[in-house]
Amino acid sequence: MTRVQIPAGAPKYGPVAQPGQSARLISGRSGVRSPAGPPKALLKERFRELFIHKNPVITMHVKNYIAKLVDLVELEREAEIEAMREEMRRLKGYEREKVGRAILNLNGKIIGEEFGFKLVKYGRKEAFKTEIGVGDLVVISKGNPLASDLVGTVVEKGSRFIVVALETVPSWAFRNVRIDLYANDITFRRQLENLKKLSESGIRALKLILGKETPLKSSPEEFTPFDRNLNQSQKEAVSYALGSEDFFLIHGPFGTGKTRTLVELIVQEVKRGNKILATAESNVAVDNLVERLWGKVKLVRLGHPSRVSVHLKESTLAFQVESHERYRKVRELRNKAERLAVMRDQYKKPTPQMRRGLTNNQILKLAYRGRGSRGVPAKDIKQMAQWITLNEQIQKLYKFAEKIESEIIQEIIEDVDVVLSTNSSAALEFIKDAEFDVAIIDEASQATIPSVLIPIAKARRFVLAGDHKQLPPTILSEEARALSETLFEKLIELYPFKAKMLEIQYRMNQLLMEFPSREFYNGKIKADGSVKDITLADLKVREPFFGEPWDSILKREEPLIFVDTSNRTDKWERQRKGSTSRENPLEALLVREIVERLLRMGIKKEWIGIITPYDDQVDSIRSIIQDDEIEIHTVDGYQGREKEIIILSLVRSNKKGELGFLMDLRRLNVSITRAKRKLVVIGDSETLVNHETYKRLIHFVKKYGRYIELGDTGIN
């Protein structure tokens, strides 16, 4: 079980229902409670007037581009929230549980407190399968998620329980509740806020992609590597990044050690006395940087510890604040405030009905004189005065505690060399006034322009690392499709001389690497000697003795296989009623048969990954394999990951030769570069050869790998 960190926001997790407060989720762009206000069009116009058009630093060209970004972010935010709400409206609870985005009939209990958050363990007797994972925002309800704004973050998960961190826990939230995957609005709000007050660094980045500013030449900077095992292309990337006065791009294709290169760059920048803001789009990528930097530089990791891997807790700001010598005083002040709150609540609270228009000062004066007023008896006046007096003391104690805590935070931020966070968390108030020499952003080819502008806006220069030949950011709104074009992609196309590609890969067998290297990277990628010839035979698994075609497909020494279904009469794809996705029953069966035989050879379940471009095919394969230990996902779920064996079901098989989703070649690139020792591709060559890239892939396998045509007979 993994435990990682909660996205920081305002409040800590999102809107939480308070005692006596209506827990009604109001429809709107925020996706949470939003009071009535001016029409959206008027708000947008005010935004342009106040924050864009009146900014003298921004040219009209850049102003219009920022306004366009604002519109796109709004559209995507609306699409994501509406998609969530629509599914909640459309599907019954058990239906949403079936697709993995809800868990029903849960009972909870508080199992502890961590960094100021209540940890509530929800469970039931029956095991559940769910897509809800550690780090996800969830909404907790009594059956209707659209009528609740109790939002928390998953910090731990098992087969029969799920632990959620909550700021407060209403009494109704313990018995027979439902948990639903929730859309996170905080990220969008932060992007919009940053665009409103974009710094000169952020404006300069936009001028570069709009051709309104010319980049400075990058010159190689000499350095002595901290990591002595860096290859030549990694050293050159670090050297040119160090010698760039405005920006630099590190192009890191599959398995080329991008994170390792960034760690070296960060250490070298710190050695030069620079303060670094290091970010990535995902918490996992930030954790990878923290893990590799820990002990090498003085660092702090922003964001709530509940979403950070357990062994990295010490890196978090919350942990470092609570470990500070002055934090003992904060605890004392808050404990005292809590004791006074217990005393205060013994007296009558001056609610509007009780006070009948009397101010706090009037109540205190009347109590001093022992008098009543406006139909309120003297004894009630005295009770309310005691409540008011204690409450003022409580507020003073909390305010003093917050002041000390804020001073501790500033001391920590100023003292460290490197601040690490997600792109979104770089907008946190903690680092509002911090000055950074360089922002180093991992996963930059998976982040939208408004996302990367958050860290870029906080530093004098920036370094982006990513691979624009793999998957772009996922955009739900068709109208906001332009957001999928990233800053990394735009800059590398405009200024290729400002980029360095890492050329040695450490992931896969040379034959598995060769086709994607030729097709997507001009043949520049080479396999390191440590992985060049790796196969399943190295893992000491049994030889396949299942007869043909299985022995040819599963041969241990053969890394690259294409299983062609073109001669089968049952090869055709199909579409479920009401679905835009596709499935292919024959390919699903083939996947199952291959997996069963791999397991009989001694292959471990965790070594196997199954990829398909279509959600319905994922569902189809899961329904016949029914083993949670074998990972079955769409291409998007495998970005940045690897397995010893990948089985890829391409699905498309039709008389028109239509490829649909497969036409996005970046998905193909990701799919065929996840395998380390063996890749089995299943598809209908008759349909696939209608696209030149797939035609070349099939030709490559015929020439260098193992190409297997299935006969029109059974497959068992």
XYZ file of C-alpha atoms in Angstrom:
716
model
C 0.000 0.000 0.000
C 1.353 3.377 -0.981
C 0.751 6.663 0.699
C 1.415 9.919 -1.074
C 0.560 13.555 -0.828
C -2.658 15.689 -1.025
C -2.774 18.673 -3.367
C -2.540 21.820 -1.335
C -5.326 24.292 -1.869
C -7.507 26.830 -0.218
C -8.851 25.405 2.020
C -6.466 22.492 2.522
C -8.446 19.951 0.541
C -11.344 21.902 -0.889
C -14.750 22.944 0.424
C -15.810 21.128 3.555
C -19.323 21.131 4.967
C -19.389 22.783 8.353
C -21.897 21.934 11.106
C -25.233 23.479 10.235
C -24.048 24.383 6.733
C -25.985 23.224 3.690
C -23.869 20.681 1.843
C -25.142 21.489 -1.621
C -22.830 21.407 -4.631
C -23.720 24.383 -6.779
C -23.224 24.095 -10.516
C -20.630 26.504 -11.810
C -17.123 26.807 -13.192
C -15.538 26.270 -9.817
C -17.248 22.914 -9.370
C -17.860 23.781 -5.735
C -19.998 26.267 -3.852
C -20.165 29.499 -5.876
C -22.443 32.329 -4.833
C -24.510 34.115 -7.421
C -22.532 36.789 -9.242
C -22.087 38.617 -12.541
C -22.540 36.670 -15.796
C -19.489 34.739 -17.021
C -19.039 36.960 -20.101
C -18.953 40.070 -17.888
C -16.403 38.471 -15.540
C -14.155 37.595 -18.482
C -14.369 41.180 -19.789
C -13.485 42.542 -16.348
C -10.516 40.165 -16.236
C -9.220 41.445 -19.557
C -9.707 45.062 -18.520
C -8.186 44.829 -15.051
C -5.360 42.368 -15.512
C -4.397 42.364 -19.165
C -5.221 45.505 -21.108
C -4.086 47.874 -18.335
C -0.700 46.163 -17.946
C 1.784 48.416 -19.803
C 4.469 45.681 -19.916
C 2.370 43.477 -22.215
C 2.078 44.167 -25.953
C -1.341 43.857 -27.554
C -0.257 40.645 -29.286
C 0.658 39.060 -25.933
C -2.481 40.502 -24.273
C -4.671 38.790 -26.850
C -2.792 35.516 -26.393
C -3.218 35.639 -22.596
C -6.926 36.368 -23.067
C -7.111 33.317 -25.340
C -5.380 31.159 -22.702
C -7.860 32.365 -20.098
C -10.762 31.327 -22.314
C -9.195 27.911 -22.949
C -8.586 27.253 -19.244
C -12.169 28.237 -18.459
C -13.477 25.905 -21.156
C -11.379 22.979 -19.941
C -12.289 23.608 -16.316
C -15.961 23.660 -17.225
C -15.613 20.494 -19.327
C -13.850 18.534 -16.580
C -16.336 19.517 -13.888
C -19.331 18.999 -16.138
C -18.051 15.573 -17.213
C -17.856 14.561 -13.562
C -21.261 15.994 -12.713
C -22.904 14.541 -15.809
C -21.658 11.065 -14.991
C -22.906 11.442 -11.421
C -26.328 12.477 -12.767
C -26.447 9.810 -15.474
C -25.217 6.756 -13.593
C -26.768 5.186 -10.546
C -24.451 4.617 -7.629
C -23.868 0.930 -8.362
C -23.198 1.782 -12.038
C -20.565 4.346 -11.122
C -19.025 1.821 -8.742
C -18.918 -0.685 -11.607
C -16.853 1.691 -13.765
C -14.527 2.274 -10.805
C -15.335 5.859 -9.871
C -17.438 5.328 -6.730
C -17.500 3.053 -3.671
C -20.811 2.462 -1.882
C -22.002 1.265 1.538
C -18.982 2.397 3.512
C -18.644 2.966 7.241
C -15.867 5.086 8.661
C -13.901 5.744 11.808
C -11.162 8.220 12.677
C -7.901 6.305 12.921
C -5.574 9.182 13.617
C -4.487 12.687 12.815
C -1.585 13.764 10.661
C -0.361 17.318 10.131
C -3.677 18.761 11.240
C -5.890 16.471 9.149
C -8.270 13.787 10.404
C -7.577 10.382 8.853
C -10.846 8.512 8.353
C -10.749 4.839 7.402
C -13.774 3.818 5.350
C -14.442 0.153 4.757
C -16.945 -2.614 4.143
C -16.975 -6.407 4.217
C -17.149 -6.855 0.431
C -13.951 -6.177 -1.530
C -14.128 -3.470 -4.188
C -12.293 -2.693 -7.421
C -11.885 0.995 -8.130
C -9.961 3.503 -10.201
C -9.895 5.814 -7.178
C -6.289 5.906 -6.074
C -3.943 7.383 -3.509
C -3.758 11.150 -3.971
C -7.167 11.523 -5.650
C -9.709 14.062 -4.470
C -12.995 12.439 -3.456
C -16.414 13.704 -2.399
C -18.168 11.932 0.503
C -21.971 11.858 0.595
C -24.999 10.060 2.003
C -25.877 8.825 -1.485
C -26.016 11.935 -3.672
C -22.529 13.337 -4.376
C -24.063 16.394 -6.072
C -25.625 17.353 -2.735
C -22.364 17.288 -0.746
C -19.273 19.439 -0.554
C -17.333 17.278 1.905
C -14.138 16.823 -0.084
C -10.996 14.989 1.016
C -7.965 13.199 -0.346
C -7.223 9.485 -0.460
C -4.039 8.683 1.476
C -4.183 4.886 1.643
C -6.078 2.123 -0.096
C -6.657 -1.610 0.277
C -9.060 -4.140 -1.220
C -11.734 -3.498 1.451
C -10.853 -0.064 2.819
C -9.841 3.420 1.805
C -8.350 6.100 4.090
C -9.347 9.716 3.437
C -7.740 12.822 4.962
C -10.320 15.453 5.901
C -10.031 18.894 7.431
C -13.209 18.377 9.468
C -15.546 15.382 9.762
C -19.285 16.022 10.205
C -21.161 13.481 12.338
C -23.157 12.204 9.338
C -19.993 11.149 7.502
C -19.367 7.891 9.415
C -22.184 5.503 8.535
C -23.430 4.183 5.195
C -21.696 6.745 3.030
C -20.604 6.806 -0.568
C -17.233 8.001 -1.906
C -16.933 9.392 -5.445
C -13.937 10.438 -7.516
C -14.001 14.225 -7.640
C -12.823 16.821 -10.167
C -10.103 19.076 -8.770
C -10.825 22.747 -9.443
C -7.872 24.151 -7.502
C -5.397 23.672 -10.364
C -7.527 25.671 -12.800
C -8.024 28.496 -10.304
C -4.288 28.768 -9.772
C -3.614 28.872 -13.498
C -6.129 31.693 -13.954
C -4.747 33.664 -11.004
C -1.224 33.383 -12.417
C -2.383 34.565 -15.854
C -4.085 37.564 -14.214
C -0.820 38.832 -12.729
C 1.749 37.273 -15.057
C 5.289 38.343 -14.196
C 7.868 39.630 -16.653
C 9.430 36.140 -16.759
C 6.094 34.639 -17.772
C 5.466 37.375 -20.353
C 8.945 36.792 -21.821
C 8.160 33.066 -22.261
C 5.030 33.978 -24.235
C 6.930 36.518 -26.335
C 9.362 33.752 -27.293
C 6.642 31.452 -28.661
C 4.898 34.369 -30.383
C 8.119 35.397 -32.112
C 8.172 38.769 -30.315
C 11.500 38.114 -28.628
C 14.658 36.395 -29.851
C 16.312 33.857 -27.525
C 19.906 34.263 -26.427
C 22.513 31.782 -27.604
C 23.319 28.978 -25.167
C 27.015 28.340 -24.570
C 28.431 25.196 -22.957
C 29.530 25.672 -19.360
C 32.309 23.544 -17.928
C 31.506 21.523 -14.826
C 32.766 18.554 -12.859
C 29.965 15.969 -12.766
C 28.673 14.939 -9.355
C 27.307 11.795 -11.050
C 30.320 10.159 -12.686
C 28.171 7.758 -14.700
C 26.549 10.400 -16.903
C 26.875 9.681 -20.621
C 28.087 12.259 -23.128
C 24.640 13.488 -24.228
C 23.566 13.915 -20.591
C 26.717 15.910 -19.821
C 26.123 18.122 -22.854
C 22.515 18.758 -21.826
C 23.643 19.855 -18.346
C 26.475 21.941 -19.800
C 24.238 23.896 -22.194
C 21.482 24.286 -19.597
C 24.027 25.835 -17.207
C 25.180 28.154 -19.995
C 21.710 29.441 -20.922
C 20.728 32.924 -19.752
C 17.053 32.653 -20.724
C 15.902 29.055 -21.272
C 16.986 25.594 -22.382
C 15.177 22.387 -23.383
C 16.259 18.876 -22.426
C 14.625 16.407 -24.807
C 14.439 13.074 -22.996
C 12.968 10.185 -25.018
C 12.002 6.864 -23.411
C 14.483 5.444 -20.894
C 17.222 8.034 -21.561
C 17.734 9.116 -17.937
C 15.945 12.460 -18.008
C 15.420 12.575 -14.233
C 19.044 11.640 -13.608
C 20.136 14.499 -15.872
C 17.868 16.973 -14.075
C 19.257 15.904 -10.689
C 22.784 16.623 -11.931
C 21.677 19.997 -13.285
C 20.035 20.943 -9.980
C 23.122 19.947 -7.962
C 25.337 21.967 -10.313
C 23.072 25.025 -10.090
C 23.140 24.834 -6.280
C 26.929 24.531 -6.399
C 26.952 27.860 -8.257
C 24.956 29.487 -5.470
C 21.616 29.561 -7.299
C 18.193 29.016 -5.733
C 16.078 26.488 -7.608
C 12.353 25.917 -8.057
C 11.986 22.337 -9.356
C 8.509 21.235 -10.469
C 6.628 18.621 -12.469
C 3.024 18.086 -13.502
C 2.532 15.022 -11.277
C 3.314 14.266 -7.639
C 5.021 11.026 -8.677
C 7.566 12.902 -10.815
C 8.222 15.399 -8.003
C 8.747 12.494 -5.582
C 11.280 10.972 -7.996
C 13.275 14.214 -7.954
C 13.054 14.513 -4.157
C 14.209 10.932 -3.673
C 17.268 11.397 -5.878
C 18.167 14.830 -4.469
C 17.693 13.933 -0.788
C 21.047 14.238 0.990
C 22.691 16.029 -1.952
C 21.147 19.482 -1.496
C 19.134 21.340 1.126
C 15.526 21.022 -0.030
C 11.892 21.301 0.919
C 8.917 19.666 -0.748
C 5.703 21.730 -0.885
C 2.281 20.147 -0.573
C 0.563 18.172 2.140
C 2.517 15.117 3.385
C -0.424 12.754 2.934
C 0.292 12.673 -0.799
C 4.040 12.192 -0.498
C 5.537 8.710 -0.397
C 5.935 7.655 3.243
C 9.738 7.579 3.221
C 9.861 11.132 1.826
C 7.793 12.709 4.620
C 10.890 14.386 6.088
C 11.282 16.434 2.915
C 7.877 18.108 3.233
C 7.322 21.636 4.437
C 4.734 20.436 6.975
C 7.203 17.977 8.538
C 10.006 20.538 8.652
C 7.709 23.153 10.183
C 6.515 20.764 12.899
C 10.111 19.688 13.589
C 11.275 23.283 14.047
C 12.335 24.266 17.574
C 9.864 27.187 17.627
C 6.893 25.010 16.667
C 6.551 23.879 20.290
C 5.249 27.368 21.038
C 2.697 27.031 18.196
C 1.432 23.779 19.733
C 1.163 25.373 23.174
C -0.824 28.322 21.817
C -3.217 26.094 19.856
C -3.701 23.682 22.744
C -4.529 26.613 24.989
C -6.978 27.939 22.381
C -8.666 24.523 22.184
C -9.043 24.362 25.999
C -10.546 27.843 26.020
C -12.906 26.799 23.202
C -14.252 24.010 25.418
C -14.856 26.571 28.180
C -16.375 29.080 25.729
C -18.876 26.557 24.401
C -20.363 26.171 27.884
C -21.802 29.670 27.517
C -24.537 30.939 25.242
C -23.296 31.871 21.797
C -24.431 35.365 20.691
C -26.305 34.241 17.573
C -28.371 36.871 15.677
C -31.529 35.562 17.358
C -29.953 35.808 20.805
C -28.256 39.201 20.453
C -31.261 40.936 18.783
C -29.154 43.566 17.062
C -26.770 44.194 19.964
C -23.081 44.555 19.047
C -20.301 42.777 20.941
C -19.334 46.043 22.674
C -22.919 46.711 23.727
C -23.234 43.214 25.191
C -19.964 43.627 27.133
C -21.045 47.015 28.543
C -24.465 45.692 29.568
C -22.853 42.693 31.260
C -20.493 45.003 33.174
C -23.526 46.885 34.487
C -25.486 43.688 35.134
C -28.339 44.786 32.894
C -30.508 43.282 30.174
C -31.784 45.006 26.991
C -34.216 44.590 24.052
C -35.985 41.729 25.744
C -32.741 39.870 26.461
C -32.473 39.106 30.196
C -29.354 40.112 32.161
C -28.335 36.456 32.753
C -28.263 35.817 28.972
C -26.308 39.047 28.421
C -23.750 37.843 30.979
C -23.517 34.407 29.286
C -22.959 35.973 25.853
C -20.384 38.397 27.262
C -18.387 35.503 28.705
C -18.591 33.734 25.282
C -17.377 36.895 23.514
C -14.507 37.467 25.965
C -13.239 33.897 25.660
C -13.648 33.923 21.887
C -11.506 37.060 21.579
C -8.775 35.366 23.604
C -9.022 32.270 21.377
C -8.710 34.341 18.191
C -5.660 36.171 19.574
C -4.002 32.848 20.418
C -4.660 31.422 16.946
C -3.438 34.626 15.297
C -0.219 34.573 17.321
C 0.276 30.864 16.488
C -0.227 31.590 12.779
C 2.303 34.446 12.939
C 4.969 32.184 14.435
C 4.157 29.403 11.953
C 4.421 31.860 9.070
C 7.838 33.012 10.332
C 9.018 29.391 10.554
C 7.846 28.730 6.980
C 9.651 31.790 5.628
C 12.808 30.777 7.499
C 12.703 27.284 5.963
C 12.008 28.566 2.424
C 14.841 31.098 2.646
C 17.263 28.546 4.085
C 16.886 25.769 1.470
C 18.629 25.589 -1.910
C 15.785 23.830 -3.733
C 12.015 24.117 -3.424
C 10.125 21.241 -5.077
C 6.434 21.082 -5.919
C 3.931 20.303 -8.623
C 3.451 23.104 -11.162
C 0.160 23.948 -9.478
C 1.589 24.049 -5.945
C 4.218 26.541 -7.097
C 1.348 29.043 -6.779
C 1.139 28.541 -2.999
C 1.292 31.602 -0.771
C 4.361 30.190 1.005
C 6.671 31.097 -1.879
C 4.841 34.200 -3.123
C 7.790 36.468 -2.272
C 10.599 33.944 -2.803
C 13.051 34.760 -5.586
C 14.394 31.910 -7.723
C 17.309 31.991 -10.131
C 16.022 29.124 -12.248
C 12.852 27.053 -12.608
C 13.518 23.463 -13.691
C 10.353 21.758 -14.931
C 10.069 18.017 -15.556
C 7.210 16.474 -17.601
C 6.994 19.774 -19.509
C 5.651 18.043 -22.617
C 2.697 16.751 -20.557
C 1.771 20.134 -19.068
C -0.311 22.887 -20.639
C 1.123 26.359 -21.161
C -0.940 27.857 -18.280
C 0.430 25.089 -16.026
C 4.154 25.617 -16.762
C 3.760 29.390 -16.634
C 3.200 29.136 -12.865
C 6.801 28.075 -12.030
C 8.291 29.973 -14.996
C 6.792 33.211 -13.672
C 8.780 32.840 -10.441
C 12.314 32.589 -11.847
C 14.765 34.574 -13.967
C 15.303 31.682 -16.382
C 13.902 28.207 -16.948
C 14.773 24.715 -18.130
C 12.069 22.440 -19.543
C 12.502 18.666 -19.762
C 10.196 16.343 -21.661
C 9.494 14.526 -24.910
C 7.043 16.084 -27.371
C 7.027 12.832 -29.348
C 5.052 11.170 -26.549
C 1.595 11.971 -25.156
C 0.563 15.616 -24.759
C -1.653 16.861 -21.902
C -5.095 15.242 -21.808
C -7.750 17.813 -22.779
C -11.445 16.995 -22.355
C -12.962 20.038 -24.063
C -12.985 19.941 -27.863
C -13.142 23.749 -27.815
C -9.997 23.872 -25.658
C -8.048 21.417 -27.828
C -5.382 24.104 -28.440
C -4.211 23.582 -24.838
C -2.679 20.261 -25.887
C 0.102 22.136 -27.707
C 2.735 22.681 -25.037
C 5.359 25.351 -24.436
C 8.031 22.657 -24.801
C 6.696 21.654 -28.225
C 6.407 25.246 -29.476
C 9.893 26.229 -28.299
C 11.669 23.148 -29.667
C 10.038 23.665 -33.075
C 10.930 27.362 -33.181
C 14.401 27.141 -31.627
C 15.886 23.646 -32.092
C 19.345 25.094 -31.319
C 18.142 25.663 -27.736
C 17.601 21.938 -27.112
C 19.693 18.848 -26.507
C 18.359 15.319 -26.952
C 19.486 12.533 -24.612
C 20.599 9.699 -26.884
C 21.390 6.622 -24.773
C 18.469 4.580 -23.458
C 18.726 2.286 -20.439
C 15.328 0.567 -20.603
C 14.961 -1.946 -23.387
C 16.397 -4.519 -25.715
C 18.043 -2.970 -28.768
C 15.541 -4.501 -31.208
C 12.580 -3.081 -29.286
C 14.235 0.343 -29.370
C 15.165 0.360 -33.041
C 11.806 1.039 -34.726
C 10.687 3.938 -32.468
C 14.205 5.387 -32.731
C 14.006 5.378 -36.533
C 10.378 6.466 -36.759
C 10.276 9.232 -34.148
C 13.860 10.272 -33.313
C 15.746 10.139 -36.644
C 17.573 6.987 -35.560
C 19.618 8.864 -32.952
C 18.782 6.720 -29.915
C 21.202 3.954 -28.979
C 20.882 1.174 -26.396
C 23.296 1.120 -23.481
C 25.347 -2.060 -23.209
C 23.597 -2.971 -19.952
C 20.246 -3.475 -21.746
C 21.223 -4.033 -25.363
C 20.628 -7.797 -25.383
C 18.243 -8.382 -22.447
C 15.473 -10.967 -23.006
C 13.092 -13.106 -20.953
C 15.736 -15.840 -20.962
C 17.741 -13.732 -18.451
C 14.899 -14.102 -15.941
C 15.339 -17.897 -15.814
C 11.749 -18.606 -16.829
C 10.695 -21.912 -18.395
C 10.732 -22.582 -22.133
C 7.282 -22.520 -23.743
C 5.995 -26.001 -24.694
C 2.438 -25.212 -25.770
C 2.657 -25.963 -29.471
C 2.244 -23.428 -32.271
C 1.576 -20.582 -32.607
C 2.197 -20.129 -28.861
C 5.794 -21.342 -28.771
C 6.754 -18.849 -31.486
C 4.878 -15.998 -29.778
C 6.339 -16.764 -26.338
C 9.895 -17.732 -27.318
C 12.081 -16.381 -24.496
C 14.897 -15.120 -26.716
C 12.569 -13.300 -29.135
C 11.821 -9.711 -27.979
C 9.587 -8.410 -30.802
C 6.409 -10.171 -31.950
C 3.528 -9.153 -34.211
C 0.446 -11.415 -34.093
C -1.543 -10.782 -37.279
C -5.285 -11.538 -37.167
C -5.954 -10.544 -40.808
C -6.800 -14.123 -41.910
C -9.378 -14.655 -39.160
C -13.096 -14.423 -39.921
C -13.733 -13.359 -36.297
C -11.183 -10.531 -36.326
C -13.603 -7.593 -36.487
C -13.853 -4.742 -33.993
C -17.253 -3.776 -32.596
C -18.878 -0.839 -30.861
C -21.098 -0.986 -27.792
C -24.456 0.718 -27.915
C -24.107 4.371 -26.903
C -20.309 4.184 -26.752
C -17.770 6.053 -28.888
C -15.064 3.546 -27.931
C -14.180 0.210 -29.602
C -13.509 -3.363 -28.543
C -12.214 -6.469 -30.278
C -13.301 -9.822 -28.760
C -10.740 -11.911 -30.650
C -7.835 -9.733 -29.540
C -9.099 -9.791 -25.940
C -9.115 -13.615 -26.033
C -5.618 -13.680 -27.513
C -4.373 -11.421 -24.723
C -5.859 -13.771 -22.121
C -4.329 -16.872 -23.740
C -0.897 -15.231 -23.920
C -1.059 -14.095 -20.283
C -2.127 -17.539 -19.040
C 0.797 -19.203 -20.822
C 3.300 -16.578 -19.628
C 2.253 -17.292 -16.043
C 2.720 -21.031 -16.634
C 6.253 -20.272 -17.833
C 7.015 -18.689 -14.444
C 6.562 -15.042 -15.424
C 5.525 -12.905 -12.434
C 2.249 -11.017 -12.712
C 3.894 -7.680 -11.941
C 6.191 -8.122 -14.957
C 3.244 -8.032 -17.366
C 1.560 -4.916 -18.715
C -1.410 -4.867 -21.100
C -2.014 -1.763 -23.197
C -4.816 -0.868 -25.586
C -5.879 2.528 -26.954
C -9.586 1.973 -26.189
C -11.443 2.097 -22.857
C -13.967 -0.536 -23.942
C -11.169 -2.934 -24.833
C -9.626 -2.365 -21.392
C -12.998 -3.267 -19.889
C -13.336 -6.300 -22.155
C -9.864 -7.642 -21.290
C -10.359 -7.041 -17.573
C -13.648 -8.927 -17.649
C -11.992 -12.107 -18.933
C -8.663 -11.925 -17.071
C -10.061 -10.779 -13.708
C -6.734 -10.408 -11.927
C -5.960 -7.093 -10.220
C -2.243 -7.892 -10.068
C -1.971 -7.720 -13.859
C -2.084 -4.104 -14.987
C -4.452 -3.373 -17.860
C -4.690 0.252 -18.954
C -5.097 2.579 -21.898
C -1.948 4.126 -23.335
C -2.402 7.217 -21.157
C -2.125 5.096 -18.020
C 1.334 3.848 -19.011
C 3.075 7.136 -19.848
C 6.420 7.266 -18.044
C 6.228 3.618 -16.949
C 7.803 0.327 -17.980
C 7.259 -3.464 -17.719
C 9.335 -6.513 -18.574
C 6.609 -7.613 -21.024
C 4.009 -5.507 -22.816
C 1.063 -6.958 -24.728
C -0.460 -4.353 -27.047
C -3.953 -4.841 -28.494
C -4.522 -2.365 -31.341
C -8.258 -3.269 -31.687
C -9.028 -1.687 -35.077
C -10.193 -4.168 -37.711
C -12.786 -3.017 -40.226
C -13.569 -3.203 -43.942
C -13.122 0.551 -44.441
C -9.538 0.494 -43.143
C -10.337 3.166 -40.544
C -7.757 3.648 -37.775
C -9.390 6.414 -35.734
C -7.590 6.873 -32.419
C -4.530 4.992 -33.721
C -3.777 7.919 -36.023
C -2.248 9.736 -33.012
C 1.241 8.341 -33.486
C 2.403 9.644 -30.133
C 0.170 6.971 -28.599
C 1.899 4.341 -30.706
C 5.283 5.667 -29.584
C 4.334 5.404 -25.908
C 2.777 1.953 -26.374
C 5.779 0.319 -28.019
C 8.389 1.892 -25.716
C 7.106 0.535 -22.367
C 8.517 -3.005 -22.783
C 11.994 -3.902 -21.537
C 12.395 -7.511 -22.733
C 9.394 -8.480 -24.852
C 6.699 -6.692 -26.861
C 3.752 -8.601 -28.341
C 1.625 -6.508 -30.723
C -1.773 -7.905 -31.743
C -3.531 -6.383 -34.752
C -5.121 -6.749 -38.166
C -2.456 -5.921 -40.766
C -5.110 -5.541 -43.473
C -6.543 -2.522 -41.598
C -3.263 -1.206 -40.199
C -1.334 -0.970 -43.491
C -3.611 1.889 -44.533
C -1.263 4.090 -42.505
C 2.393 4.378 -43.545
C 3.799 4.209 -39.998
C 1.943 0.993 -39.139
C 2.912 -0.371 -42.551
C 6.568 0.307 -41.725
C 6.153 -1.277 -38.269
C 4.796 -4.495 -39.771
C 7.585 -4.545 -42.376
C 10.168 -3.999 -39.593
C 8.823 -6.940 -37.551
C 8.776 -9.173 -40.635
C 12.428 -8.324 -41.297
C 13.911 -8.277 -37.797
C 11.390 -9.737 -35.312
C 8.879 -12.569 -35.422
C 5.748 -12.090 -37.511
C 2.976 -14.631 -36.865
C -0.126 -14.993 -39.045
C -2.959 -16.734 -37.236
C -4.881 -19.354 -39.147
C -8.671 -19.331 -39.210
C -8.995 -21.953 -36.470
C -9.430 -21.980 -32.693
C -6.889 -20.322 -30.457
C -7.036 -22.544 -27.350
